[in-house]
CSV table of C-alpha atoms in Angstrom, one decimal:
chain,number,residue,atom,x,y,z
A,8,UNK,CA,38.3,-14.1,-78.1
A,9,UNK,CA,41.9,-15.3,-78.3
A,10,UNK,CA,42.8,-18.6,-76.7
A,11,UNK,CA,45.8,-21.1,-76.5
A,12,UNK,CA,45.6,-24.6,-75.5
A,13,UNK,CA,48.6,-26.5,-74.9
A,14,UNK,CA,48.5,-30.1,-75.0
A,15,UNK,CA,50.1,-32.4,-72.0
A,16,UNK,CA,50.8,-30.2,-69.0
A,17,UNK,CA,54.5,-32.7,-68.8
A,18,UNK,CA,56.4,-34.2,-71.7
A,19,UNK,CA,59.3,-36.3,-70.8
A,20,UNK,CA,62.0,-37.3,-73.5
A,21,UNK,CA,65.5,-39.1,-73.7
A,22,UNK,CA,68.4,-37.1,-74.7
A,23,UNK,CA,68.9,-36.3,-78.1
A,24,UNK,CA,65.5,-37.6,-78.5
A,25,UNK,CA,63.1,-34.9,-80.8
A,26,UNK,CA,61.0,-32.4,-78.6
A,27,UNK,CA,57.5,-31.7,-79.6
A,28,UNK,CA,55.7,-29.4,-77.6
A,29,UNK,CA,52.0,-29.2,-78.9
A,30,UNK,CA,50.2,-25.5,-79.0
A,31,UNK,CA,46.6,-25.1,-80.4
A,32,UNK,CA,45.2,-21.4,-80.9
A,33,UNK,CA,42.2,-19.5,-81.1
A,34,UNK,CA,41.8,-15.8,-82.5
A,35,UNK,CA,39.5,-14.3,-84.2
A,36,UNK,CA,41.9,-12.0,-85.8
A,37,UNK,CA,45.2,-13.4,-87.9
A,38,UNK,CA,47.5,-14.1,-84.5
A,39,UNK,CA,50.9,-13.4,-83.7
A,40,UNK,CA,52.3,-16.3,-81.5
A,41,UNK,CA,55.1,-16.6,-79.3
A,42,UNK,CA,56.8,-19.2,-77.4
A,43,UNK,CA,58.5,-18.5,-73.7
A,44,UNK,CA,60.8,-20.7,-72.0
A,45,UNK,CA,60.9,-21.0,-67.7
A,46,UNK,CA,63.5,-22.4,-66.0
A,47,UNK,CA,63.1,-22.8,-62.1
A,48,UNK,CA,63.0,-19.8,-60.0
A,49,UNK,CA,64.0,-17.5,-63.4
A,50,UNK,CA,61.5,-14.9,-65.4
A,51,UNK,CA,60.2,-16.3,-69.0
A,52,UNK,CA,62.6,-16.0,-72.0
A,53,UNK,CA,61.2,-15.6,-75.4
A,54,UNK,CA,62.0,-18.9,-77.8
A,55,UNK,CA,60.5,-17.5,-80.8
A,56,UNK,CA,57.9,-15.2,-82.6
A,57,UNK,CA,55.7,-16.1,-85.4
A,58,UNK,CA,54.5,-12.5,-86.9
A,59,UNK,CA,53.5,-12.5,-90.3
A,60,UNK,CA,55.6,-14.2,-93.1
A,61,UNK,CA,57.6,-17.2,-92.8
A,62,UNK,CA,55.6,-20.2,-91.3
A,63,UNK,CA,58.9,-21.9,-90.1
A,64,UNK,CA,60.1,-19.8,-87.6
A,65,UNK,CA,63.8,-20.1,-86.1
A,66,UNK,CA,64.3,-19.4,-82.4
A,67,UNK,CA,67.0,-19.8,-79.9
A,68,UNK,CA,68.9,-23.2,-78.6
A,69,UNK,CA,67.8,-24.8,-81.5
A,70,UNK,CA,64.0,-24.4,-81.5
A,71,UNK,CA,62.0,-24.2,-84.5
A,72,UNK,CA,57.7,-23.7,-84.9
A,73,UNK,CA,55.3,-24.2,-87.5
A,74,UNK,CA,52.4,-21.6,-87.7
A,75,UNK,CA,50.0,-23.9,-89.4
A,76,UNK,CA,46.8,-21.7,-90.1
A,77,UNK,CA,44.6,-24.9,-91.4
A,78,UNK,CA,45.6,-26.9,-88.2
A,79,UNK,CA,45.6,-23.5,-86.0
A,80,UNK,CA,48.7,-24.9,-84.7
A,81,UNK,CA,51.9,-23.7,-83.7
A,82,UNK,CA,54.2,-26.6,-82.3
A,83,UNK,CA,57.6,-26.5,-81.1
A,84,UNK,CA,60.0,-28.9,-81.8
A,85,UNK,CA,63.7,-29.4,-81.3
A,86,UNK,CA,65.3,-32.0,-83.1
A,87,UNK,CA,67.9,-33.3,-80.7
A,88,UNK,CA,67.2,-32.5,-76.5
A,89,UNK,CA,69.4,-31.9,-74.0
A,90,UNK,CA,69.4,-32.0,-70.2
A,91,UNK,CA,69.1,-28.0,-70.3
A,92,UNK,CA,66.2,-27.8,-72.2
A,93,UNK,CA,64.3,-29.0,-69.3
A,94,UNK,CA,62.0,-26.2,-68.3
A,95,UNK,CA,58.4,-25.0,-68.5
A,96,UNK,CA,57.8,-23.9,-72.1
A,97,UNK,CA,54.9,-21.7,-72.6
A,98,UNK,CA,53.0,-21.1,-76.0
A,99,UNK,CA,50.6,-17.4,-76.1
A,100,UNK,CA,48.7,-16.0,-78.3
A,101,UNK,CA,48.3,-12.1,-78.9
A,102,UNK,CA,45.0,-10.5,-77.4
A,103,UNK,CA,45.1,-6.4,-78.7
A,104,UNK,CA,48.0,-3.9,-79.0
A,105,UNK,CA,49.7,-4.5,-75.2
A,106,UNK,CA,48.3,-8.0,-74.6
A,107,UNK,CA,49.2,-12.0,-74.7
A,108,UNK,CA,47.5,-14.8,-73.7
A,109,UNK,CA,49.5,-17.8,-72.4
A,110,UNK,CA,48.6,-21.2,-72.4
A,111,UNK,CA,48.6,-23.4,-69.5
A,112,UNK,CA,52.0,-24.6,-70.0
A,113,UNK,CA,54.3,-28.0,-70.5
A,114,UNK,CA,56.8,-28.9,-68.1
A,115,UNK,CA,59.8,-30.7,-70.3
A,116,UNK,CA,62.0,-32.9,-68.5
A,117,UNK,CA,65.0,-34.7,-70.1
A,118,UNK,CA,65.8,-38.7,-69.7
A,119,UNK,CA,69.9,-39.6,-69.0
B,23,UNK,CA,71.2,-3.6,-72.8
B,24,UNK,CA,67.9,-6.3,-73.0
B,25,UNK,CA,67.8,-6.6,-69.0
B,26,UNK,CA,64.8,-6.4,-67.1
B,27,UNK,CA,65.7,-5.7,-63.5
B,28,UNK,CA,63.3,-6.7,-60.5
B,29,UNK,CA,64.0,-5.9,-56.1
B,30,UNK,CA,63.5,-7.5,-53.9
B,31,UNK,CA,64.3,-10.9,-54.9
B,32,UNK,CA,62.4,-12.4,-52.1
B,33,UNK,CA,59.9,-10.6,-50.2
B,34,UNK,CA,58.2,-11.4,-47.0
B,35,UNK,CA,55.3,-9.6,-45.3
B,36,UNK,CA,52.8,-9.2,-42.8
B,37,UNK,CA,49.4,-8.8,-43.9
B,38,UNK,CA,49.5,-5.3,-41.8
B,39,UNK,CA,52.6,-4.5,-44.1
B,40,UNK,CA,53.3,-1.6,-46.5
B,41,UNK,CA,55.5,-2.5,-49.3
B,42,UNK,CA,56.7,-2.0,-52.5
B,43,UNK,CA,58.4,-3.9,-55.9
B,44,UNK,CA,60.9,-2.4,-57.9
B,45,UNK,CA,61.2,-2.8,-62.0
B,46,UNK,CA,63.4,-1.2,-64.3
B,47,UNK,CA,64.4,-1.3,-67.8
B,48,UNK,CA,66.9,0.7,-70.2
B,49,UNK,CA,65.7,-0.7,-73.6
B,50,UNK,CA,63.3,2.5,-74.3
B,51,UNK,CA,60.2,0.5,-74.0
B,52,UNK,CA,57.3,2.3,-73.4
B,53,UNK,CA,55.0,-0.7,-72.6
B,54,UNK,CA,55.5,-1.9,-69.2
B,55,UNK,CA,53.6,-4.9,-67.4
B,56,UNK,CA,53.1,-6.4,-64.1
B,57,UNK,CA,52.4,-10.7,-64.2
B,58,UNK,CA,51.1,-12.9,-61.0
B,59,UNK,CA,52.5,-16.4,-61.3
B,60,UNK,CA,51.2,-19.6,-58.7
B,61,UNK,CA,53.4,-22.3,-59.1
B,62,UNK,CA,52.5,-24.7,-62.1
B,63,UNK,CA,50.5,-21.9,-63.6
B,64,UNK,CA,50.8,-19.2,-66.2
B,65,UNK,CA,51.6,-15.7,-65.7
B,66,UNK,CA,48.7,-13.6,-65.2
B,67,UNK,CA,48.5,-10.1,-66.6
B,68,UNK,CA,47.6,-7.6,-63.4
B,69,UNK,CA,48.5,-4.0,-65.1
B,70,UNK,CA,49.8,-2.8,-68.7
B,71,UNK,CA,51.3,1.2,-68.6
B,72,UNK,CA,51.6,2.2,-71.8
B,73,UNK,CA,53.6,5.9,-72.4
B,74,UNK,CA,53.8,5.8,-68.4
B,75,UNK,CA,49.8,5.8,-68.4
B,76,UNK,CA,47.8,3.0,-66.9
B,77,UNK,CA,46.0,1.7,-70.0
B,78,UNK,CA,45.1,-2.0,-68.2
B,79,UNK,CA,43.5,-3.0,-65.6
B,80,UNK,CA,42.9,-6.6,-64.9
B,81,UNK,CA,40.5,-6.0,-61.9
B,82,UNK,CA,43.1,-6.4,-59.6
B,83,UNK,CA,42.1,-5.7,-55.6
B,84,UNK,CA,43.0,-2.0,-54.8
B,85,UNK,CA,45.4,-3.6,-51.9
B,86,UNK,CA,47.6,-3.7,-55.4
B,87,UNK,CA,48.9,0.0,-56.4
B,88,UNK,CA,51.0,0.3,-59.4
B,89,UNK,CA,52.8,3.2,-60.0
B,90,UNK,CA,55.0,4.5,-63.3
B,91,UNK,CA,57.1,7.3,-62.3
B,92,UNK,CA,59.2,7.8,-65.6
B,93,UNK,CA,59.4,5.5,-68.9
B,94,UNK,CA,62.6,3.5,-66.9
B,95,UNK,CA,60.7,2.6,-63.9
B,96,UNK,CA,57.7,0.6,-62.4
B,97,UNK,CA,56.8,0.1,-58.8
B,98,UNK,CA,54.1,-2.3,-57.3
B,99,UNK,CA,52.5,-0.9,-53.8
B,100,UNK,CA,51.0,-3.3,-51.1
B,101,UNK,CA,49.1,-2.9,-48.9
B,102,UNK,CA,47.1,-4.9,-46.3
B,103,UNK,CA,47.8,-8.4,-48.8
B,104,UNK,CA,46.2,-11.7,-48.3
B,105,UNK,CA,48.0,-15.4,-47.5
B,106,UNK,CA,46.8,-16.0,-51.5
B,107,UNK,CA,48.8,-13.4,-52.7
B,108,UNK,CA,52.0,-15.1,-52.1
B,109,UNK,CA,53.2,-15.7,-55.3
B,110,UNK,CA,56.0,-14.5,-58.4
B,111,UNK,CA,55.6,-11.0,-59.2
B,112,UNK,CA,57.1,-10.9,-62.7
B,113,UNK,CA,57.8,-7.2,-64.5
B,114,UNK,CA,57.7,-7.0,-68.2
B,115,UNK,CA,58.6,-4.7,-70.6
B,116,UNK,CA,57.8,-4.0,-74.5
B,117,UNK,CA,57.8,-2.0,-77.5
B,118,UNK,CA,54.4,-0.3,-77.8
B,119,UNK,CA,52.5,-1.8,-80.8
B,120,UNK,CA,49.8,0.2,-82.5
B,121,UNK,CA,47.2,-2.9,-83.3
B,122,UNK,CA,49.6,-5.9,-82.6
B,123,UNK,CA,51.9,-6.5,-79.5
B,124,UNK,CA,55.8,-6.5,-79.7
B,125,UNK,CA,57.4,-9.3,-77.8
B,126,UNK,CA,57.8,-8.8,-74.0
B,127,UNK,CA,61.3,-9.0,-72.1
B,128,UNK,CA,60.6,-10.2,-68.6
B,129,UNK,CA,62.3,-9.8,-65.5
B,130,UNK,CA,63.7,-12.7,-63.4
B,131,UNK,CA,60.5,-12.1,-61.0
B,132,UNK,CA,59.8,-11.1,-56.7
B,133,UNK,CA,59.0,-14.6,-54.8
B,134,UNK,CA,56.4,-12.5,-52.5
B,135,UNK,CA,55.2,-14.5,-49.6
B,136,UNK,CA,52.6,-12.8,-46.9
B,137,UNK,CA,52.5,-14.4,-43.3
């Protein structure tokens, strides 16, 4: 069965500090990963896709992952935050043709 | 067009209530999802359609009736809801993969509450 685990429910980092948002995955098939963004009161917003290809994968805002298949890892990571990156970032995990699991989340907030 | 649109906005209801949520999409997806969020929790998959068929079933309660009148549209029927239903009713929609899923566009979501 497919699983994600994401590590630290809240991460809190200065601006223009480096976001790293930590996602640990479990299939039993080779995955396809995403991550989703949240902002308050808003729908999710897909950050990125890892497919097949490319382990470095470029999103949006200036979000970048790494599928790393020996680590099953898939981390996010920004180099330089800013106040509106603050947000619940979820990482998921694909579970059949018409399915994702999500992980539990990480709230990002963003130090002045 | 990659807009998910969701009514109400807010929704409040009597547990003796009939109601309904709207979604709608115009990107030719032909996958088409209803989520259950708390807050501080993930989205919860309730029902896939998949060609305007219900292919997914997440053992919802039957007071939850979803409906998929054409490839565009998605409704949510309620019926006779509980206090701990109160929570974000987020639509999604997708490309239909064949093994793999396509990414899902979401909508901004229904803040249901039931008194």
């Amino acid at each position: 069965a497919q699983s994600v685990t994401q590590l630290g429910s809240h991460v809190s980092v200065s601006e223009g500090a480096l976001v790293l948002l930590r996602c640990n995955y479990s299939s039993s098939v080779p995955p396809y990963l995403f991550w989703y963004v949240q902002y308050p009161n808003q729908g999710l917003q897909l950050l990125l896709k890892y497919t097949t290809g490319a382990t470095l994968v470029k999103g949006i805002n200036g979000f970048e992952a790494e599928f790393k298949k020996s680590e099953t890892s898939f981390h996010l990571t920004k180099p330089s935050a800013h106040m509106s990156d603050a947000a619940e970032y979820f990482c998921a995990v694909s579970a059949g043709a018409s399915k994702i699991i999500f992980g539990s989340g990480t709230r990002l907030s963003i130090r002045p | 067009d990659t807009e998910v649109t969701q009514t109400p906005k807010h929704l409040v209801m009597g547990m003796t209530n009939k109601k309904s949520l709207k979604c709608e999409q115009h990107m030719g997806h032909r996958a088409m999802y209803w989520y259950k969020q708390k807050a501080k929790k993930p989205p919860e998959l309730m029902f896939v359609y998949s060609y305007e068929k219900l292919s997914i079933n997440e053992s919802v309660p039957s007071r939850f009736s979803p409906e998929c009148p054409n490839s565009s549209l998605l409704n949510l029927h309620l019926h006779a809801l509980q206090p701990e239903d109160s929570a974000l009713y987020l639509c999604a929609s997708s490309h239909q993969g064949l093994a793999v899923p396509y990414e899902q566009y979401f909508g901004p979501g229904t803040r249901l509450t039931v008194t």
